[in-house]
Coordinates of C-alpha atoms in Angstrom, one line a residue:
M1389 CA -5.8 -9.6 19.5
T1390 CA -5.8 -9.2 23.2
L1391 CA -2.9 -11.6 25.0
G1392 CA -2.5 -12.3 28.7
V1393 CA 1.3 -12.4 29.7
I1394 CA 2.8 -13.6 32.2
I1395 CA 6.3 -13.7 32.7
G1396 CA 7.8 -16.1 35.2
N1397 CA 10.9 -15.1 37.3
R1398 CA 12.8 -16.6 40.7
D1399 CA 14.2 -15.5 43.2
F1400 CA 18.0 -16.8 42.9
F1401 CA 18.4 -15.6 39.6
P1402 CA 19.1 -11.6 38.3
D1403 CA 15.8 -9.7 38.6
K1404 CA 17.1 -6.9 35.7
L1405 CA 16.1 -9.9 33.1
V1406 CA 12.5 -9.6 33.6
G1407 CA 12.5 -5.6 33.7
E1408 CA 14.8 -6.4 29.9
C1409 CA 11.8 -8.9 29.2
R1410 CA 9.1 -6.1 29.2
A1411 CA 10.7 -4.7 26.6
D1412 CA 11.3 -6.7 24.3
L1413 CA 8.2 -8.1 23.9
L1414 CA 6.6 -4.8 23.9
E1415 CA 8.7 -4.6 20.3
A1416 CA 7.9 -7.9 19.5
F1417 CA 4.1 -7.2 20.6
Q1418 CA 3.9 -4.1 18.1
K1419 CA 4.9 -5.9 15.6
A1420 CA 2.4 -8.6 15.7
G1421 CA -0.8 -6.5 16.4
V1422 CA -0.6 -7.7 20.3
K1423 CA -2.6 -6.0 22.8
P1424 CA -1.2 -7.5 26.1
I1425 CA -2.7 -7.6 29.5
M1426 CA 0.3 -8.1 32.3
L1427 CA 1.0 -7.0 35.7
D1428 CA 2.9 -3.3 36.2
E1429 CA 5.9 -3.2 37.1
S1430 CA 4.8 -1.6 40.4
T1431 CA 2.3 -4.4 41.1
T1432 CA 4.9 -6.9 41.3
K1433 CA 8.5 -7.4 41.2
L1434 CA 9.2 -5.6 38.2
G1435 CA 5.8 -6.8 36.9
G1436 CA 6.7 -10.8 37.2
V1437 CA 5.1 -13.5 38.6
E1438 CA 6.9 -15.7 41.5
T1439 CA 4.9 -16.3 44.7
F1440 CA 1.4 -17.6 45.2
Q1441 CA 0.6 -14.3 45.9
E1442 CA 2.0 -12.9 42.7
A1443 CA -0.1 -15.6 41.2
Q1444 CA -3.5 -14.4 42.5
K1445 CA -2.7 -10.8 41.2
C1446 CA -2.1 -11.8 37.7
A1447 CA -5.1 -13.9 37.6
E1448 CA -7.6 -11.3 38.7
L1449 CA -6.0 -8.8 36.5
F1450 CA -6.6 -11.7 34.0
R1451 CA -10.5 -12.2 35.1
K1452 CA -11.4 -8.4 34.7
H1453 CA -9.7 -8.9 31.0
A1454 CA -11.6 -12.4 30.5
D1455 CA -14.1 -11.2 27.5
E1456 CA -10.8 -9.7 25.5
I1457 CA -8.1 -12.6 26.4
M1458 CA -8.2 -15.0 23.5
G1459 CA -4.4 -16.7 24.8
I1460 CA -2.0 -16.4 27.1
L1461 CA 1.9 -16.5 26.6
V1462 CA 4.3 -17.0 29.2
V1463 CA 7.7 -15.8 29.1
L1464 CA 10.7 -17.1 31.0
P1465 CA 13.6 -15.0 30.9
N1466 CA 15.0 -16.7 33.9
F1467 CA 13.9 -20.4 35.2
G1468 CA 10.7 -19.0 36.4
D1469 CA 8.7 -20.0 39.0
E1470 CA 6.8 -23.0 38.1
K1471 CA 4.4 -23.3 40.6
G1472 CA 3.4 -19.4 40.8
I1473 CA 2.9 -19.2 36.6
A1474 CA 0.5 -22.9 37.0
E1475 CA -1.2 -21.2 39.7
T1476 CA -2.2 -18.0 37.9
L1477 CA -3.7 -20.0 35.0
K1478 CA -5.5 -22.5 37.2
W1479 CA -7.1 -19.2 39.3
A1480 CA -7.8 -17.3 36.1
R1481 CA -9.9 -20.0 34.8
L1482 CA -9.5 -18.6 31.3
D1483 CA -9.5 -22.0 29.1
V1484 CA -7.4 -20.2 26.3
P1485 CA -4.7 -21.7 24.3
V1486 CA -1.1 -20.6 26.1
L1487 CA 1.9 -20.4 24.9
V1488 CA 5.5 -21.4 26.5
Q1489 CA 8.6 -19.0 25.5
A1490 CA 12.0 -19.0 27.4
Y1491 CA 15.0 -17.1 26.9
P1492 CA 18.0 -18.7 25.4
D1493 CA 21.1 -18.0 27.5
D1494 CA 24.6 -16.3 25.7
L1495 CA 27.4 -19.0 26.0
N1496 CA 30.0 -15.8 27.3
R1497 CA 27.6 -14.5 30.2
L1498 CA 26.5 -17.5 32.1
D1499 CA 28.1 -16.5 35.2
V1500 CA 25.6 -15.6 38.2
A1501 CA 24.7 -12.2 37.0
R1502 CA 23.5 -13.0 33.5
R1503 CA 22.6 -16.9 33.5
R1504 CA 19.1 -17.4 33.3
D1505 CA 18.5 -21.6 33.4
A1506 CA 15.4 -20.8 31.6
W1507 CA 16.1 -23.8 29.1
C1508 CA 15.5 -26.0 32.2
G1509 CA 12.6 -23.9 34.0
K1510 CA 10.8 -24.3 30.7
I1511 CA 10.8 -28.1 31.5
S1512 CA 10.0 -27.6 34.6
V1513 CA 6.6 -25.1 33.7
C1514 CA 5.5 -27.8 30.9
N1515 CA 5.6 -30.6 33.8
N1516 CA 3.5 -28.3 36.3
F1517 CA 0.9 -27.6 33.4
Y1518 CA 1.2 -31.5 32.6
Q1519 CA 0.3 -32.0 36.5
F1520 CA -2.5 -29.2 36.3
G1521 CA -4.0 -30.7 33.4
I1522 CA -3.3 -27.4 31.8
K1523 CA -3.1 -27.8 27.7
Y1524 CA -0.3 -25.5 26.1
S1525 CA 1.6 -24.6 22.5
L1526 CA 5.5 -24.6 22.7
T1527 CA 7.9 -22.1 20.5
T1528 CA 9.7 -24.0 17.8
K1529 CA 13.0 -23.4 19.1
H1530 CA 13.1 -24.9 23.1
V1531 CA 14.7 -21.1 23.9
V1532 CA 13.8 -18.0 21.9
H1533 CA 14.8 -14.6 22.0
P1534 CA 11.3 -12.6 21.6
S1535 CA 13.3 -10.7 18.3
D1536 CA 14.2 -13.7 16.6
P1537 CA 12.2 -14.0 13.9
S1538 CA 11.3 -17.5 14.1
F1539 CA 9.4 -16.4 17.3
H1540 CA 8.0 -13.8 15.0
T1541 CA 6.3 -16.7 13.3
D1542 CA 5.3 -18.7 16.1
L1543 CA 3.5 -16.0 18.1
L1544 CA 1.8 -15.3 14.6
N1545 CA 0.7 -18.8 14.0
F1546 CA -0.1 -18.9 17.8
M1547 CA -2.7 -16.3 17.0
A1548 CA -4.3 -17.7 14.6
T1549 CA -4.7 -21.1 17.0
C1550 CA -7.0 -18.7 19.3
R1551 CA -8.6 -17.7 16.5
V1552 CA -9.6 -21.1 15.9
V1553 CA -10.3 -22.6 19.1
K1554 CA -12.2 -19.4 19.8
G1555 CA -14.5 -19.4 17.1
L1556 CA -14.6 -23.5 16.9
R1557 CA -16.0 -23.1 20.6
N1558 CA -18.9 -20.4 19.5
V1559 CA -19.8 -21.0 16.0
R1560 CA -23.8 -21.0 14.9
I1561 CA -24.2 -23.2 11.6
G1562 CA -27.0 -22.9 9.6
A1563 CA -28.7 -26.3 8.6
I1564 CA -30.7 -24.9 5.6
G1565 CA -33.2 -28.0 4.2
A1566 CA -32.7 -31.7 4.2
R1567 CA -29.9 -33.7 3.5
P1568 CA -30.3 -34.9 -0.1
G1569 CA -31.6 -38.5 0.1
G1570 CA -29.1 -39.6 -2.2
F1571 CA -25.8 -38.6 0.1
N1572 CA -25.8 -40.5 3.1
T1573 CA -21.7 -39.0 3.0
V1574 CA -23.2 -36.0 4.8
R1575 CA -24.8 -37.2 7.5
Y1576 CA -23.4 -36.0 10.9
S1577 CA -24.1 -36.1 14.5
E1578 CA -25.7 -32.2 16.1
K1579 CA -25.7 -33.9 19.6
I1580 CA -21.9 -34.4 19.2
L1581 CA -21.0 -31.1 17.5
Q1582 CA -23.0 -29.4 20.4
R1583 CA -21.3 -31.1 23.3
N1584 CA -18.4 -29.5 21.4
G1585 CA -19.5 -25.5 21.6
I1586 CA -21.0 -25.9 18.0
S1587 CA -24.7 -25.1 17.4
V1588 CA -27.0 -26.1 14.6
V1589 CA -29.9 -24.7 13.8
T1590 CA -32.3 -25.8 11.2
V1591 CA -34.7 -24.4 8.9
D1592 CA -37.1 -26.2 6.6
L1593 CA -36.0 -24.9 2.5
S1594 CA -39.8 -24.5 1.8
Q1595 CA -39.9 -21.7 4.5
I1596 CA -37.1 -20.0 2.9
L1597 CA -38.4 -20.7 -1.0
G1598 CA -41.8 -19.2 0.6
N1599 CA -40.5 -16.0 1.6
A1600 CA -38.7 -15.6 -1.4
N1601 CA -41.7 -16.1 -3.6
K1602 CA -43.3 -13.5 -1.7
L1603 CA -40.7 -10.9 -3.1
T1604 CA -40.9 -9.0 -6.3
A1605 CA -38.5 -7.4 -8.4
A1606 CA -39.7 -4.5 -7.6
D1607 CA -38.9 -4.6 -3.5
Q1608 CA -35.6 -2.1 -2.8
S1609 CA -34.2 -5.6 -0.8
V1610 CA -33.9 -7.8 -4.1
K1611 CA -32.6 -4.1 -6.4
D1612 CA -29.8 -3.7 -3.8
R1613 CA -28.9 -7.5 -4.0
L1614 CA -29.2 -7.6 -7.6
D1615 CA -26.8 -4.5 -7.8
A1616 CA -24.6 -6.4 -5.3
I1617 CA -24.4 -9.6 -7.5
K1618 CA -24.0 -7.9 -10.6
A1619 CA -20.9 -5.8 -8.8
Y1620 CA -19.8 -9.0 -7.5
T1621 CA -19.2 -11.2 -10.5
P1622 CA -20.0 -10.9 -14.7
T1623 CA -23.5 -12.5 -15.3
G1624 CA -22.5 -13.9 -18.3
R1625 CA -25.9 -15.6 -20.4
T1626 CA -28.1 -15.7 -17.7
P1627 CA -31.4 -14.4 -18.0
D1628 CA -33.0 -11.0 -16.1
D1629 CA -35.7 -13.4 -14.7
K1630 CA -32.9 -15.7 -13.2
L1631 CA -30.8 -13.3 -11.8
V1632 CA -33.9 -11.4 -10.2
Q1633 CA -34.7 -15.5 -8.5
I1634 CA -31.1 -15.8 -7.9
A1635 CA -31.2 -11.9 -5.9
K1636 CA -35.0 -12.7 -3.9
L1637 CA -33.4 -15.8 -2.5
D1638 CA -29.8 -14.0 -1.9
V1639 CA -32.4 -11.6 0.8
V1640 CA -34.0 -14.2 2.6
L1641 CA -30.6 -15.9 3.4
N1642 CA -29.2 -13.0 4.6
E1643 CA -32.6 -12.0 6.9
F1644 CA -32.1 -15.5 8.4
M1645 CA -28.4 -15.2 8.7
T1646 CA -28.8 -12.0 10.3
E1647 CA -31.8 -12.9 13.0
H1648 CA -29.6 -16.3 14.1
S1649 CA -26.3 -14.7 14.2
L1650 CA -25.0 -17.6 11.9
D1651 CA -21.2 -17.6 11.1
A1652 CA -21.7 -20.0 8.4
T1653 CA -24.6 -22.2 6.6
A1654 CA -25.3 -25.5 4.8
I1655 CA -27.9 -25.2 2.3
Q1656 CA -30.1 -27.7 0.3
C1657 CA -29.2 -27.5 -3.4
W1658 CA -28.9 -30.7 -4.9
T1659 CA -31.7 -31.2 -6.3
S1660 CA -34.8 -29.8 -4.6
L1661 CA -34.1 -25.9 -4.9
Q1662 CA -33.9 -26.6 -8.9
Q1663 CA -36.8 -28.5 -9.2
N1664 CA -39.2 -26.3 -6.6
Y1665 CA -37.3 -22.8 -7.3
G1666 CA -35.7 -23.0 -10.6
C1667 CA -32.0 -21.9 -10.2
N1668 CA -28.9 -22.6 -8.3
V1669 CA -27.8 -21.1 -4.9
C1670 CA -24.6 -20.8 -5.7
T1671 CA -24.0 -16.6 -6.6
S1672 CA -25.4 -16.5 -3.0
M1673 CA -23.0 -19.2 -1.5
S1674 CA -20.0 -17.9 -3.2
I1675 CA -20.7 -14.4 -2.0
M1676 CA -21.1 -15.2 1.6
S1677 CA -17.7 -17.8 1.5
E1678 CA -15.8 -14.5 0.1
N1679 CA -17.1 -12.4 3.0
M1680 CA -16.0 -14.6 5.1
L1681 CA -19.7 -16.5 6.2
P1682 CA -18.5 -19.7 4.9
S1683 CA -21.6 -21.9 3.0
A1684 CA -21.6 -25.5 1.7
C1685 CA -23.7 -27.3 -0.7
E1686 CA -25.3 -30.5 0.2
V1687 CA -26.2 -29.6 4.2
D1688 CA -22.9 -30.6 5.0
V1689 CA -22.6 -29.1 8.3
T1690 CA -19.2 -30.7 9.1
G1691 CA -17.9 -29.2 5.6
T1692 CA -18.8 -25.8 6.4
L1693 CA -17.4 -26.2 10.0
S1694 CA -14.3 -27.2 7.9
M1695 CA -14.4 -23.9 6.3
Y1696 CA -15.3 -22.1 9.0
A1697 CA -11.7 -23.4 10.6
M1698 CA -9.6 -22.8 8.0
Q1699 CA -10.6 -19.5 7.4
L1700 CA -10.3 -18.5 10.6
A1701 CA -7.0 -20.0 11.0
S1702 CA -5.7 -18.4 8.1
G1703 CA -7.6 -15.1 7.8
S1704 CA -8.8 -15.9 4.0
P1705 CA -12.0 -17.9 2.4
S1706 CA -12.0 -21.1 2.2
A1707 CA -13.8 -23.3 -0.2
L1708 CA -15.6 -26.7 -0.1
V1709 CA -15.0 -29.6 -3.2
D1710 CA -14.9 -32.9 -4.5
W1711 CA -12.3 -35.3 -4.1
N1712 CA -13.2 -35.3 -7.9
N1713 CA -11.2 -36.9 -10.7
N1714 CA -7.1 -38.4 -11.6
Y1715 CA -5.1 -35.7 -13.1
A1716 CA -4.0 -38.3 -16.1
D1717 CA -1.2 -41.0 -14.6
D1718 CA 0.1 -38.5 -11.9
E1719 CA -0.3 -40.3 -9.0
N1720 CA 0.3 -37.3 -7.0
K1721 CA -2.2 -35.3 -8.6
C1722 CA -6.0 -34.9 -8.8
V1723 CA -8.9 -32.8 -9.9
L1724 CA -10.7 -30.7 -7.6
F1725 CA -14.4 -29.8 -8.4
H1726 CA -18.1 -28.4 -8.0
C1727 CA -20.9 -27.2 -9.9
G1728 CA -19.6 -23.5 -9.1
N1729 CA -20.4 -22.3 -5.6
W1730 CA -16.2 -21.2 -4.4
A1731 CA -15.4 -18.2 -3.2
K1732 CA -14.2 -15.4 -5.5
S1733 CA -11.3 -15.6 -4.4
F1734 CA -10.6 -19.0 -5.8
L1735 CA -12.2 -17.6 -9.4
P1736 CA -10.3 -14.6 -11.2
D1737 CA -12.7 -15.6 -14.1
I1738 CA -15.4 -15.9 -12.5
E1739 CA -19.0 -15.6 -14.5
I1740 CA -22.7 -17.0 -13.5
S1741 CA -23.3 -19.7 -15.4
T1742 CA -25.3 -23.0 -15.2
A1743 CA -24.5 -26.5 -13.9
P1744 CA -24.4 -28.9 -17.0
I1745 CA -24.6 -32.0 -14.8
L1746 CA -27.4 -31.4 -12.7
G1747 CA -29.1 -29.8 -15.5
T1748 CA -29.4 -33.4 -17.5
T1749 CA -31.9 -34.3 -15.1
V1750 CA -33.5 -31.3 -14.1
G1751 CA -33.0 -29.0 -17.5
E1752 CA -30.2 -26.8 -17.7
E1753 CA -32.5 -23.6 -17.4
N1754 CA -32.9 -24.6 -13.6
T1755 CA -29.3 -24.0 -12.8
Y1756 CA -28.9 -20.5 -13.5
G1757 CA -26.7 -19.5 -10.7
A1758 CA -23.9 -21.6 -10.7
L1759 CA -20.8 -20.6 -11.3
A1760 CA -17.8 -20.8 -13.4
G1761 CA -14.3 -20.6 -13.2
R1762 CA -10.8 -22.1 -12.9
T1763 CA -8.4 -21.5 -9.9
P1764 CA -4.9 -20.7 -10.4
A1765 CA -1.7 -21.6 -8.9
S1766 CA -1.2 -21.0 -5.2
P1767 CA -0.7 -22.9 -1.8
L1768 CA -3.0 -25.1 -0.7
T1769 CA -4.2 -26.3 3.0
F1770 CA -6.8 -29.2 2.7
G1771 CA -8.8 -30.9 5.3
R1772 CA -11.9 -32.0 6.6
I1773 CA -13.6 -32.0 9.9
S1774 CA -16.5 -34.7 10.1
T1775 CA -18.6 -36.5 13.6
D1776 CA -18.1 -39.9 13.9
D1777 CA -20.7 -41.0 15.4
P1778 CA -19.6 -44.9 16.2
K1779 CA -16.5 -43.7 18.2
G1780 CA -18.8 -40.8 19.4
I1781 CA -15.7 -38.2 18.8
I1782 CA -14.6 -35.7 16.1
K1783 CA -12.2 -36.2 13.9
A1784 CA -10.3 -34.5 11.2
Y1785 CA -7.8 -35.1 8.5
V1786 CA -5.8 -31.5 7.1
G1787 CA -2.8 -31.4 5.2
E1788 CA -0.8 -29.2 2.6
G1789 CA 0.1 -28.9 -1.0
A1790 CA -0.5 -26.7 -3.9
L1791 CA -2.7 -25.7 -6.5
T1792 CA -1.3 -26.0 -10.2
D1793 CA -1.5 -24.8 -13.4
D1794 CA -1.8 -27.8 -15.0
A1795 CA -4.2 -27.7 -18.4
L1796 CA -8.1 -28.9 -17.3
N1797 CA -10.9 -28.5 -20.0
T1798 CA -13.8 -28.6 -18.5
F1799 CA -16.4 -26.8 -16.5
G1800 CA -17.6 -25.3 -13.4
N1801 CA -15.5 -24.7 -10.3
R1802 CA -12.3 -26.2 -10.8
A1803 CA -8.4 -26.6 -9.8
V1804 CA -5.9 -29.3 -10.0
A1805 CA -3.9 -30.0 -6.9
Q1806 CA -0.9 -31.7 -6.4
I1807 CA -0.1 -33.4 -2.9
D1808 CA 2.8 -35.5 -2.1
N1809 CA 1.8 -39.3 -1.2
L1810 CA -1.8 -38.5 -2.5
Q1811 CA -2.7 -42.2 -2.7
G1812 CA -2.0 -42.8 0.7
L1813 CA -3.7 -39.7 1.4
M1814 CA -6.8 -41.1 -0.3
Q1815 CA -6.5 -44.7 1.8
Y1816 CA -6.5 -42.7 4.9
V1817 CA -9.6 -41.0 3.6
C1818 CA -11.5 -44.3 2.5
R1819 CA -10.6 -46.5 5.0
N1820 CA -11.6 -44.0 7.8
G1821 CA -15.2 -43.6 6.9
F1822 CA -14.6 -39.6 5.4
E1823 CA -16.8 -37.7 3.2
H1824 CA -16.2 -37.3 -0.4
H1825 CA -16.5 -33.4 0.0
V1826 CA -12.7 -31.8 1.4
V1827 CA -12.2 -28.3 2.2
M1828 CA -9.3 -26.6 0.4
N1829 CA -7.9 -22.7 1.3
A1830 CA -5.0 -20.9 0.2
S1831 CA -2.7 -21.1 2.7
K1832 CA 0.0 -23.1 4.1
T1833 CA -1.9 -23.5 8.3
A1834 CA -2.2 -27.4 8.6
G1835 CA 0.2 -27.1 11.3
I1836 CA -2.0 -24.0 13.2
L1837 CA -5.3 -26.3 12.6
K1838 CA -3.9 -29.9 13.9
E1839 CA -2.6 -27.9 17.3
A1840 CA -6.2 -25.9 17.4
M1841 CA -8.5 -28.9 17.0
E1842 CA -6.0 -32.0 18.2
N1843 CA -4.3 -29.7 21.5
Y1844 CA -7.0 -27.6 22.6
M1845 CA -10.2 -29.1 21.2
G1846 CA -9.7 -32.8 21.9
W1847 CA -10.2 -34.2 18.6
E1848 CA -8.7 -36.4 16.5
V1849 CA -6.4 -35.5 13.6
Y1850 CA -4.7 -37.0 10.8
S1851 CA -1.5 -34.8 9.7
H1852 CA -0.9 -35.9 6.1
Q1853 CA 2.8 -35.8 5.4
S1854 CA 4.7 -37.0 2.4

């Protein structure tokens, strides 16, 4: 990841601290995988930013690399000049996340030659950012050396925040088919999403199914997709003709995503696909999600948006699940479930199967393509993004817990979640009108999501605590 770097300086503090800082940063960047864009040591005094003229030079450098820079790191080896740093960001006009770091003083080196006063300088810089209307993030420790392990974690988390912010501001989601008539819960506002940079591309399901029906088992594209499906998962007792149907639909869905440069999809499955085409689309959705192109069922557009945000934060696939069942009488455990569209990462025992519940109304023979599998114990981040039309806002909740290996004798895609104060969370979900769908990710990234969505996107975010 490319980050812009501003090294603050102030004339009545030792300049040599700026030079030492560059060496510290380069080592930290190499460890974290950062490509820095910062002033050369010959362009300004040791490459630092102090005066308005130096701020202009740094801003010009950042503008030249605007397409690359995903975030900006402000570093204070000494008190720093708060005006110069704020002016740099004002004139650069990048509107990307900003992380503020400040060096600690050595208690045995508080003489004129070595004192930094960056503890105080960081407060002044943040005060200026607040006045300028610049949004910014903070390190876990108020002052921290770049070699400190906590700064390495802060830097990685900041990079993840940058990914989430950039992704959410540019994401393109395909809404394939109409919302199922019985699912008011997945209503959403395209206009509110668009105002936040999130584009929705719609298509009638009949167009997708019509194009799929034009294909045959002899078409090379269908053969290729069939091979890919068989390589992805065991097919169980799925008949060959059903596998061909699944492959044909997969071809058309991939073509639609490529044509419209989509990052994610939400697909009408319940129950038009089964009644009008004769199979489930879960296998295709699982493959897409595993390949970091998240796909949600029941045209849950803000559900797939939630999946996308979580994969940006963690770098791993997400899954759309139902808050589905209590787990016996354990108030902090529940069952997560869906017919069968979770990414392969969640399903070590993956197999193509049917959807028995859906099959009771449409015929189980029309539900091949759903996946069966149990998710084992892992870390858990959960959350949900939703458009709140009465308020005219985007809101979300996030939290962390664990997936467990507790016994669970059922079918479909299934998991057991353990979450502290789960009853309080359910109270919040119900009282604030959130959907029955939630998203899970095998990570601990709730803090990253909250920082990105609340601080930089300006959304209303509830962070669930124990």
